[in-house]
mmCIF file of C-alpha atoms in Angstrom:
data_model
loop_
_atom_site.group_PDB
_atom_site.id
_atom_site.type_symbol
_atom_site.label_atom_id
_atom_site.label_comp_id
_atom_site.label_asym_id
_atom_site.label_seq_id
_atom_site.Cartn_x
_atom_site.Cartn_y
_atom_site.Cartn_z
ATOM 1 C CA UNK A 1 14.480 4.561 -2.326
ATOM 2 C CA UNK A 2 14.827 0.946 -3.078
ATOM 3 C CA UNK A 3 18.114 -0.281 -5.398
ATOM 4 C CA UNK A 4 16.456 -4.064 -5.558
ATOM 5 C CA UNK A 5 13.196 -5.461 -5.154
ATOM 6 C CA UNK A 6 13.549 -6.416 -1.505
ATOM 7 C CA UNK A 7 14.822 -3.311 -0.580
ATOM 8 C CA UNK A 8 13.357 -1.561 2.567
ATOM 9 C CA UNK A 9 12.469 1.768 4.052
ATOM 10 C CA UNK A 10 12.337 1.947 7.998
ATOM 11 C CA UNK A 11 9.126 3.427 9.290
ATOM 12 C CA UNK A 12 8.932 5.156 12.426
ATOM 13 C CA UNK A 13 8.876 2.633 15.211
ATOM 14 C CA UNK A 14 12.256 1.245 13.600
ATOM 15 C CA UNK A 15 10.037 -1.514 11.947
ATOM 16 C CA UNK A 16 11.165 -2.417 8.164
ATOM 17 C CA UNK A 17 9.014 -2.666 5.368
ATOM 18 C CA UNK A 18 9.559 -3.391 1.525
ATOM 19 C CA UNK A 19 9.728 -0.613 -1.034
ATOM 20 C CA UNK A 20 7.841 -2.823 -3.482
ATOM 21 C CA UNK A 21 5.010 -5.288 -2.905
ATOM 22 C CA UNK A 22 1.613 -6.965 -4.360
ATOM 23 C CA UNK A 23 -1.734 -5.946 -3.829
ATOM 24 C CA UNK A 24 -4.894 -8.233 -3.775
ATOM 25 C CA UNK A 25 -7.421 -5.348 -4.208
ATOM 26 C CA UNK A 26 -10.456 -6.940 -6.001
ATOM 27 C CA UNK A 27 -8.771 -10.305 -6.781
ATOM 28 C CA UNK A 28 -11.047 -12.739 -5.599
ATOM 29 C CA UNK A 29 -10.986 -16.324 -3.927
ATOM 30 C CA UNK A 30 -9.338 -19.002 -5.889
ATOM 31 C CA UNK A 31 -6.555 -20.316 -7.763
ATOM 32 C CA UNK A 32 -5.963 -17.018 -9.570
ATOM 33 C CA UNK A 33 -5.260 -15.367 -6.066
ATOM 34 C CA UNK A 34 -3.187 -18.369 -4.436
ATOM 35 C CA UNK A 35 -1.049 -18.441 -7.901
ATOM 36 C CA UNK A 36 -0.341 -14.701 -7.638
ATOM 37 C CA UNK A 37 0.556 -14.319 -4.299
ATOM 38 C CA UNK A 38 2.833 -17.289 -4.810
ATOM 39 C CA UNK A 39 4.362 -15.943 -7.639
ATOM 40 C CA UNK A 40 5.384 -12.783 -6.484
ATOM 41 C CA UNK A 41 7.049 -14.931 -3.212
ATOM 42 C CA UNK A 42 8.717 -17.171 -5.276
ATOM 43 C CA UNK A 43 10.005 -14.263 -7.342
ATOM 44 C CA UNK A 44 11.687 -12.444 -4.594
ATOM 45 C CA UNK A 45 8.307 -9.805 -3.570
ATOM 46 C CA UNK A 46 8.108 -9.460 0.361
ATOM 47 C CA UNK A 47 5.231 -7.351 0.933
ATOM 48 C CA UNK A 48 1.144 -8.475 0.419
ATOM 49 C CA UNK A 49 -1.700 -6.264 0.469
ATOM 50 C CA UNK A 50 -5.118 -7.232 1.231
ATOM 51 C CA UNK A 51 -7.893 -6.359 3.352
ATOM 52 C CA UNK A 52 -10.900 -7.486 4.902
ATOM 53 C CA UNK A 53 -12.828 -6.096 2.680
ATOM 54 C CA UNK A 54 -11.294 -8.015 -0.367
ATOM 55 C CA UNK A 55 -12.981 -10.784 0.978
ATOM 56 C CA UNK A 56 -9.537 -12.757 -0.031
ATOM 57 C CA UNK A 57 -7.720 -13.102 3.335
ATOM 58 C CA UNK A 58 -8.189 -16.613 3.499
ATOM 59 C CA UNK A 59 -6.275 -17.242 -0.153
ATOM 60 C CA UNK A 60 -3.950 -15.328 0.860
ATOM 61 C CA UNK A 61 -3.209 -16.856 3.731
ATOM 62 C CA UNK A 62 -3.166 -20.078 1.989
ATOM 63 C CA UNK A 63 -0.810 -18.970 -0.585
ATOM 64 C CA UNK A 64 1.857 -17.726 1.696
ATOM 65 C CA UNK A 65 1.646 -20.840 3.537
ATOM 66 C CA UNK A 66 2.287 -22.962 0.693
ATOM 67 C CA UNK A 67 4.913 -20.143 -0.482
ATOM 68 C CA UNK A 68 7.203 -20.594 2.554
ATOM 69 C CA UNK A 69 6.924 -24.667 2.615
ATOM 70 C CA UNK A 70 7.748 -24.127 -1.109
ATOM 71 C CA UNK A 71 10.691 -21.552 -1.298
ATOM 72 C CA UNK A 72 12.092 -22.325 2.298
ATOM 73 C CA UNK A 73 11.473 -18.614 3.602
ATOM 74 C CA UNK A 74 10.344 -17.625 7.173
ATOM 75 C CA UNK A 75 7.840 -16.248 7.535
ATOM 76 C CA UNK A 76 9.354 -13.433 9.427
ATOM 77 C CA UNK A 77 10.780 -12.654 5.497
ATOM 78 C CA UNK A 78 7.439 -11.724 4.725
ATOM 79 C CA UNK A 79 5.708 -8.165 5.457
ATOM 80 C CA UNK A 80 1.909 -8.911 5.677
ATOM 81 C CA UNK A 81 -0.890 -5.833 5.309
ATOM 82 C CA UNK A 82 -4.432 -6.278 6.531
ATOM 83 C CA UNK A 83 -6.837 -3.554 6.854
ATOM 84 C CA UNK A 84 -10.267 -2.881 9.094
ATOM 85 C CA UNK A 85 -13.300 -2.355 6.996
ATOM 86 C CA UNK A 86 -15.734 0.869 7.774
ATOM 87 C CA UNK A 87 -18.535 -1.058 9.267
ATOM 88 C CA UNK A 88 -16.051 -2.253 12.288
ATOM 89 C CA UNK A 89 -14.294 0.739 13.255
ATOM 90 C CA UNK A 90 -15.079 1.130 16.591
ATOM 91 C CA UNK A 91 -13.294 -0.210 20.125
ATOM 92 C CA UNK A 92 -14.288 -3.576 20.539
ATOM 93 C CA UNK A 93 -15.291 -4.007 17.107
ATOM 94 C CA UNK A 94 -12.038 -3.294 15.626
ATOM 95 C CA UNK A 95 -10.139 -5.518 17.930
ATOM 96 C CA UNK A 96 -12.187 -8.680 17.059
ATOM 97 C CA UNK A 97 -12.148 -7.175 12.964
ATOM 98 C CA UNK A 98 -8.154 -7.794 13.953
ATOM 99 C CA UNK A 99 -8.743 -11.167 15.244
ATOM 100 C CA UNK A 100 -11.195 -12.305 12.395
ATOM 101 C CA UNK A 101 -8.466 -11.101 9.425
ATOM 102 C CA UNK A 102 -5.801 -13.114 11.336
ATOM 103 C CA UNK A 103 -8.186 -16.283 11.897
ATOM 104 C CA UNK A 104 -8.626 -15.851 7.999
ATOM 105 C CA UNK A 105 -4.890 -15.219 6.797
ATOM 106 C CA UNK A 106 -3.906 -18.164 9.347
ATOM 107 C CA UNK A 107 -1.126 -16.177 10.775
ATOM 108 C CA UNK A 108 -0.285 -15.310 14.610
ATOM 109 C CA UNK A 109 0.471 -11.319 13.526
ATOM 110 C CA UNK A 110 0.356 -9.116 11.058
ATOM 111 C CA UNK A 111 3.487 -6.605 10.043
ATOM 112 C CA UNK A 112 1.032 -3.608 8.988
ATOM 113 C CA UNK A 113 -2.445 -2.649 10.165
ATOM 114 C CA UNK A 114 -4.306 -0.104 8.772
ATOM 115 C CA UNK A 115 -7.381 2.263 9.150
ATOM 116 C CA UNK A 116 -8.942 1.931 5.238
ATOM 117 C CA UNK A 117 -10.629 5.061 5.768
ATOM 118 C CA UNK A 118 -11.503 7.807 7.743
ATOM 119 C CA UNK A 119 -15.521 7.437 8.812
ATOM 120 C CA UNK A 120 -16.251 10.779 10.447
ATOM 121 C CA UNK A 121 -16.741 10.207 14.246
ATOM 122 C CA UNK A 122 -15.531 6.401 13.951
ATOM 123 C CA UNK A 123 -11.625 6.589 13.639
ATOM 124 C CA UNK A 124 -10.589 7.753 16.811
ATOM 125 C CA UNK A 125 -11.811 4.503 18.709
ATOM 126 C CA UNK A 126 -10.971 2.490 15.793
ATOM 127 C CA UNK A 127 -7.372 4.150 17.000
ATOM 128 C CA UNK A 128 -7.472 3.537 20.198
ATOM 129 C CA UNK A 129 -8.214 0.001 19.337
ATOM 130 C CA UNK A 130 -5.018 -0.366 16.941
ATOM 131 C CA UNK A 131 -2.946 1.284 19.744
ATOM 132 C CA UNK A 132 -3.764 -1.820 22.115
ATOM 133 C CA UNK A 133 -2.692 -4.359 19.473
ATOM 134 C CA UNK A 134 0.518 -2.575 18.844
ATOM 135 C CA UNK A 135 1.071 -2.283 22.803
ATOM 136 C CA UNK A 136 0.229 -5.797 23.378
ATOM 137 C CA UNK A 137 2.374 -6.648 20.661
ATOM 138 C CA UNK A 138 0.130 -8.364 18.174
ATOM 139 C CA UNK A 139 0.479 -6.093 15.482
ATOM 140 C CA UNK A 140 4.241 -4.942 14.355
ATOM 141 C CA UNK A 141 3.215 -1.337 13.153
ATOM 142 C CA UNK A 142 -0.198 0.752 12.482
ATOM 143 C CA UNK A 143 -1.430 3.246 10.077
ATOM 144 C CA UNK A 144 -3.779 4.718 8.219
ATOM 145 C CA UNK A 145 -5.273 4.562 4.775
ATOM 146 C CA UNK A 146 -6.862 7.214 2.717
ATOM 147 C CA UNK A 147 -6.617 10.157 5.702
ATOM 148 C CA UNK A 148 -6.261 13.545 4.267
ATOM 149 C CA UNK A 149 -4.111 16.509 6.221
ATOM 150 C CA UNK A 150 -6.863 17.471 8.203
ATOM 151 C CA UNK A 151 -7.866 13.462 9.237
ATOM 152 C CA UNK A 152 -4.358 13.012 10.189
ATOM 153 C CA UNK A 153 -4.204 16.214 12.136
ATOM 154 C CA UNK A 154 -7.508 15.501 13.647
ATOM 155 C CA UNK A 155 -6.004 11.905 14.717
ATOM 156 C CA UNK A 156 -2.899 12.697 16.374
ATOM 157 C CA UNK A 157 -4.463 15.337 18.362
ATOM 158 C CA UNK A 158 -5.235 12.729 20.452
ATOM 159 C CA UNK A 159 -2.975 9.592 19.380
ATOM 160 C CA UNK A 160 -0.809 8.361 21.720
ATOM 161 C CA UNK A 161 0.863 6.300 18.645
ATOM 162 C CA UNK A 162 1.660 8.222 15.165
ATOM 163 C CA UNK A 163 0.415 6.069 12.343
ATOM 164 C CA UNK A 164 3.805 4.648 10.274
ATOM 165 C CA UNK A 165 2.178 4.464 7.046
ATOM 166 C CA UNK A 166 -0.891 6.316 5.317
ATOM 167 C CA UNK A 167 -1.581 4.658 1.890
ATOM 168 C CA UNK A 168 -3.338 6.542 -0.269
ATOM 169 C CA UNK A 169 -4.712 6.794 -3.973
ATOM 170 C CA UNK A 170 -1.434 8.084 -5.838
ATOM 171 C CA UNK A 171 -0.164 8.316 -9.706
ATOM 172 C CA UNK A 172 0.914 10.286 -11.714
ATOM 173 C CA UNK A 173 -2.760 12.076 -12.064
ATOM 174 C CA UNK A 174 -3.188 12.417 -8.898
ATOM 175 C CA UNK A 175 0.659 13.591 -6.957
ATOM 176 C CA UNK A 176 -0.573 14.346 -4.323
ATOM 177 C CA UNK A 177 2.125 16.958 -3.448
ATOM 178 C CA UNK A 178 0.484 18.553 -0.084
ATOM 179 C CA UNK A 179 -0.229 15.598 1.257
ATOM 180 C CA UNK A 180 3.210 13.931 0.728
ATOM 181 C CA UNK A 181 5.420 16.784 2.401
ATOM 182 C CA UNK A 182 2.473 16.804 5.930
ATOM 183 C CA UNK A 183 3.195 13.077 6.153
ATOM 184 C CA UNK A 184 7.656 13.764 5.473
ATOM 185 C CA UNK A 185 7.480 16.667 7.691
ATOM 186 C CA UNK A 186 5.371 13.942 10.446
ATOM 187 C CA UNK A 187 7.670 11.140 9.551
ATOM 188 C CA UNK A 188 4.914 9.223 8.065
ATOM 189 C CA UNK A 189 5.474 6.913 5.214
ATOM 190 C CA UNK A 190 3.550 7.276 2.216
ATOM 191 C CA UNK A 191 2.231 4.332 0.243
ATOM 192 C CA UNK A 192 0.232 3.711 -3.222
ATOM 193 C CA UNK A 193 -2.747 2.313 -4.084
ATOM 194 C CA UNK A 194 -3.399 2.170 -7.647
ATOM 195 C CA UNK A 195 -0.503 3.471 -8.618
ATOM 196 C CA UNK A 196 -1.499 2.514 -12.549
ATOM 197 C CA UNK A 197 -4.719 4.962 -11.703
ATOM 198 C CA UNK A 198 -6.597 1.193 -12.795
ATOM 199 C CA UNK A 199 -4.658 1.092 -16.363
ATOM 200 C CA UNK A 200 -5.738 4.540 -17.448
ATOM 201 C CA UNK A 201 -2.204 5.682 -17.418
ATOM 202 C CA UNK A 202 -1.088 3.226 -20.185
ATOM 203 C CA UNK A 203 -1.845 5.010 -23.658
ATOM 204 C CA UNK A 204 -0.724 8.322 -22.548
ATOM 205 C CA UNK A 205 1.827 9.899 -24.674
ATOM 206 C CA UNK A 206 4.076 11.490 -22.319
ATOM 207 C CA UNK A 207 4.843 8.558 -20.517
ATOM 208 C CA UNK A 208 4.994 6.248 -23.356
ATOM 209 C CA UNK A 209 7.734 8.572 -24.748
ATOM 210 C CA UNK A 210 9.527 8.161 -21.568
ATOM 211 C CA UNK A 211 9.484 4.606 -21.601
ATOM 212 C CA UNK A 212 10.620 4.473 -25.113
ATOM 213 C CA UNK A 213 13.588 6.417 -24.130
ATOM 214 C CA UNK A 214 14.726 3.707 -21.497
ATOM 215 C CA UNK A 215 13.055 0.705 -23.376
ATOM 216 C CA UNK A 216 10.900 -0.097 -20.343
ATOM 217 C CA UNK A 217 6.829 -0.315 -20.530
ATOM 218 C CA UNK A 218 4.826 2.185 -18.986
ATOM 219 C CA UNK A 219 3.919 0.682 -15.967
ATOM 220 C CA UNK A 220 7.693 -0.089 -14.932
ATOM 221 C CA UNK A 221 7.965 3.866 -15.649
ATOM 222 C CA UNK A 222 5.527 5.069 -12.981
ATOM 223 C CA UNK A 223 6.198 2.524 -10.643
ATOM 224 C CA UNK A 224 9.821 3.845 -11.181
ATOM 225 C CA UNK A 225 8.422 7.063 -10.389
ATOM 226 C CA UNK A 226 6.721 6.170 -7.278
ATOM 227 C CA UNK A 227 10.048 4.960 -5.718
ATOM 228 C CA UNK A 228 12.179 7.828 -6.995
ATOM 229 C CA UNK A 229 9.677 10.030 -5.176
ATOM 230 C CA UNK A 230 10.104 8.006 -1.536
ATOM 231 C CA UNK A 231 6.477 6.213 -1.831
ATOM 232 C CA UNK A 232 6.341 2.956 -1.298
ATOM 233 C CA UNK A 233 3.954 0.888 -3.687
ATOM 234 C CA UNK A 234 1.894 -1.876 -4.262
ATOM 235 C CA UNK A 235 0.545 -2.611 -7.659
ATOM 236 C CA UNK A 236 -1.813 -5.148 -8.189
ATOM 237 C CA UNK A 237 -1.123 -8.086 -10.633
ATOM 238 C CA UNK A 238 -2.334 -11.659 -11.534
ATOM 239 C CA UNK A 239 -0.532 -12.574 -14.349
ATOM 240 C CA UNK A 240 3.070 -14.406 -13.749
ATOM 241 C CA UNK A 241 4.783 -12.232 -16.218
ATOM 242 C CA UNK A 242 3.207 -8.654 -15.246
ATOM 243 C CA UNK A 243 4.038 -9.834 -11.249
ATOM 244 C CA UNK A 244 7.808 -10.204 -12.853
ATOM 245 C CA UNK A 245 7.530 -7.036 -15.123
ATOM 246 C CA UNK A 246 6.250 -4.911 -12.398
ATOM 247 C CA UNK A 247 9.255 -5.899 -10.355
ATOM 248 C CA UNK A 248 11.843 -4.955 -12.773
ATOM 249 C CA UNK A 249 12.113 -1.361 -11.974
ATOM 250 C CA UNK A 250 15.825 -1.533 -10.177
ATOM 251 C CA UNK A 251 18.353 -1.534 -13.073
ATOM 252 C CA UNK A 252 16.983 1.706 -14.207
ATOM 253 C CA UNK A 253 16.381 5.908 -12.569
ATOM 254 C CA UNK A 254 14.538 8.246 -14.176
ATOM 255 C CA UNK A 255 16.174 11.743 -14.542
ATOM 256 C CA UNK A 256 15.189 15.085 -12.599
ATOM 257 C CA UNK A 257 13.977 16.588 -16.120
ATOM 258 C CA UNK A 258 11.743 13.051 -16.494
ATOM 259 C CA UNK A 259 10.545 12.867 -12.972
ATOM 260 C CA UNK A 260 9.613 16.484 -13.451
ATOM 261 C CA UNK A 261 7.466 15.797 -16.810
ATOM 262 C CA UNK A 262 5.506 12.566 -14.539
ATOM 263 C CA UNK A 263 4.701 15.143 -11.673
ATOM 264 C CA UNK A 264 3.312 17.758 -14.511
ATOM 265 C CA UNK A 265 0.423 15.060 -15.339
ATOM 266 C CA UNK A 266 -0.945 15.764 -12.232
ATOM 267 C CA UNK A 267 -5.017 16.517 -12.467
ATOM 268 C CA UNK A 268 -5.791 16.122 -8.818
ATOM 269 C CA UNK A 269 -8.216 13.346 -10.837
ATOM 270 C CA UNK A 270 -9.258 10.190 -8.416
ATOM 271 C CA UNK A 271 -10.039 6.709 -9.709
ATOM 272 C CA UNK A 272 -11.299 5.844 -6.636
ATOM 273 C CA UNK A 273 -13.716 7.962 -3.915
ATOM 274 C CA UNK A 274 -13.059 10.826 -2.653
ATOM 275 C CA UNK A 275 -11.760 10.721 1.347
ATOM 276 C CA UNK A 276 -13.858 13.700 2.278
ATOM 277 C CA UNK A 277 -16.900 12.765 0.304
ATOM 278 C CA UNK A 278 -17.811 8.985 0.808
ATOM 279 C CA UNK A 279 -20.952 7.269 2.374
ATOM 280 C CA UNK A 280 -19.441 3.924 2.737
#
């Protein structure tokens, strides 16, 4: 669990990845994107999130070009996330889905590549495909997004690779408990999405007590909470001073007895779709 923002955990290849990063989710092309993702760069994030779905790879790309000729990094500093969309999972089709998001993002790799969810009858070769970019070395680590027990059972049946990372849907709502201990017990990573469950999270009493009690907001509360509880997170900001408040979770730890109270909001309630129950 991360002490400082660019903190890491080491997934199971030995590859490191940030504790703490920026997602992109349903930011769109433009200065607003290219100003965000520079911001968090410049101060001190390490990890971007976007997909090719997000129809934003490009601006990102941009962005983190203009970041390192701005700050001086490398950009071997940086920990870059792509995903595959549904409609290309498939052998061939994923490998040139990999090729298109790099074309777009302007880079030569990516750190993380990911499955964004687990189409029935589609994954496997979608896979196999992600298995030939890691063994080629064009791709520093793969995983999986959105895969429930019985998706990543079904997977590594047959895997020759075991996904690093799955990043799921994950607040205090939704805790996920089951899920979390398959992927410790598997040595797989968990990661957020929507760790804020889309703002719904910030009038609730419980947690606004808690924050009271360590004069922090909300949102730096549960973020807090994600990290305390080994999950690595990537919460979505445009705004300058939220990218900085997000951040600001390190000179702070929740107790057992508070950590306890966040896990007791658990609903099993989704913001987002269901993984067993989507036609997309």
């Amino acid at each position: 669990m991360g002490k400082h923002l660019q903190d890491i955990t080491t997934l199971n290849n030995g590859v490191k990845m940030p504790w703490f990063g920026l997602g992109v989710f349903k930011v769109e092309e433009g200065p607003k994107l290219i100003n965000a993702v520079k911001s968090a760069i410049k101060h001190g994030y390490r990890s971007i999130d976007t997909a090719a779905i997000y129809e934003n790879e490009e601006g990102v790309g941009q962005a983190i070009r203009e970041a390192i000729e701005e700050t001086g990094i490398s950009r071997e500093d940086l920990f870059v996330t792509s995903k595959v969309w549904n409609a290309d999972l498939g052998y061939e089709s994923t490998i040139t889905a990999y090729e298109t998001s790099l074309a777009k993002l302007g880079l030569d790799y990516l750190d993380l590549y990911l499955i964004h969810w687990p189409v029935e009858g589609k994954y496997k070769e979608a896979w196999r495909a992600l298995e030939t970019l890691y063994k080629e070395g064009r791709v520093k680590a793969i995983g999986v997004s959105n895969f429930q027990i019985h998706h990543l059972e079904d997977l590594m049946k047959d895997a020759e690779i075991k996904p690093v990372i799955n990043q799921v849907e994950y607040h205090p709502r939704l805790t996920q408990k089951e899920l979390q201990a398959f992927c410790q017990k598997h040595d797989i990573q968990l990661e957020a999405w929507s760790p804020l469950m889309q703002g719904q999270l910030l009038e609730n009493d419980v947690l606004q007590e808690i924050a009271h009690q360590y004069g922090k907001s909300v949102a730096q509360v549960i973020l807090r909470w994600d990290l305390q509880n080994g999950v690595v997170t990537i919460p979505k900001s445009t705004k300058e001073h939220r990218i900085i408040e997000n951040s600001s979770i390190f000179d702070f730890e929740l107790t057992q007895e508070d950590m306890e109270r966040i896990d007791g909001l658990n609903e099993n309630l989704r913001v987002g779709p269901d993984p067993d129950n989507f036609d997309f």
